Tab-separated table of C-alpha atoms in Angstrom:
chain	number	residue	atom	x	y	z
A	1	MET	CA	0.000	0.000	0.000
A	2	ALA	CA	1.410	3.403	-0.966
A	3	VAL	CA	1.981	5.888	1.836
A	4	GLU	CA	-0.843	8.150	0.610
A	5	GLU	CA	-3.252	5.199	0.514
A	6	SER	CA	-2.532	4.396	4.174
A	7	LYS	CA	-3.502	7.919	5.283
A	8	TRP	CA	-7.008	9.010	6.274
A	9	PHE	CA	-9.127	11.709	4.630
A	10	TYR	CA	-12.308	13.599	5.499
A	11	ASP	CA	-14.905	14.090	2.749
A	12	LEU	CA	-16.548	17.515	3.085
A	13	SER	CA	-19.530	16.572	0.926
A	14	THR	CA	-20.504	13.473	2.916
A	15	GLY	CA	-18.872	13.979	6.320
A	16	GLU	CA	-17.350	10.513	6.043
A	17	VAL	CA	-13.740	9.467	6.514
A	18	SER	CA	-11.900	7.022	4.318
A	19	GLN	CA	-8.500	5.478	4.070
A	20	GLY	CA	-6.936	6.583	0.808
A	21	LYS	CA	-8.139	9.260	-1.588
A	22	ALA	CA	-11.781	8.270	-2.106
A	23	SER	CA	-12.978	11.683	-3.298
A	24	GLY	CA	-11.712	14.553	-5.419
A	25	PHE	CA	-9.470	17.232	-3.969
A	26	GLU	CA	-12.269	19.815	-3.883
A	27	ASN	CA	-14.140	17.772	-1.240
A	28	ARG	CA	-11.193	16.218	0.594
A	29	MET	CA	-9.327	17.285	3.725
A	30	GLY	CA	-6.184	15.508	4.780
A	31	PRO	CA	-4.138	13.464	4.878
A	32	TYR	CA	-4.347	12.513	8.539
A	33	ASP	CA	-2.345	9.792	10.264
A	34	SER	CA	-5.357	8.199	11.931
A	35	GLU	CA	-9.079	7.719	11.448
A	36	ALA	CA	-9.712	9.587	14.711
A	37	ALA	CA	-7.790	12.634	13.477
A	38	ALA	CA	-9.668	12.589	10.162
A	39	ARG	CA	-12.971	12.558	12.061
A	40	LYS	CA	-11.833	15.779	13.777
A	41	ALA	CA	-10.834	17.482	10.503
A	42	ILE	CA	-13.287	20.363	10.902
A	43	GLU	CA	-12.194	20.967	14.510
A	44	ILE	CA	-8.516	20.843	13.527
A	45	ALA	CA	-9.081	23.290	10.661
A	46	ALA	CA	-11.038	25.657	12.924
A	47	ALA	CA	-8.278	25.611	15.545
A	48	ARG	CA	-5.608	26.300	12.909
A	49	THR	CA	-7.666	29.167	11.482
A	50	GLU	CA	-8.137	30.675	14.939
A	51	ALA	CA	-4.403	30.404	15.645
A	52	ALA	CA	-3.577	32.088	12.326
A	53	ASP	CA	-6.123	34.842	12.978
A	54	ASN	CA	-4.640	35.448	16.434
A	55	TRP	CA	-1.149	35.591	14.955
A	56	ASP	CA	-2.338	38.100	12.326
A	57	GLU	CA	-3.875	40.297	15.038
A	58	GLU	CA	-0.631	40.233	17.046
A	59	GLU	CA	1.342	41.293	13.968
A	60	ASP	CA	-0.879	44.334	13.294
């Protein structure tokens, strides 16, 4: 199994996770090392966005 196929992805259109690239890039978040991390994709993205926003505010 290729490295990319062993990773987990979150499908934005269905809310499902899959191992390997099961959907097109426009609906896919990842790769994640585990199924559990892929299930938290939205939370992870929100936390990263908040951290970036906070950093931007500190720089202004």
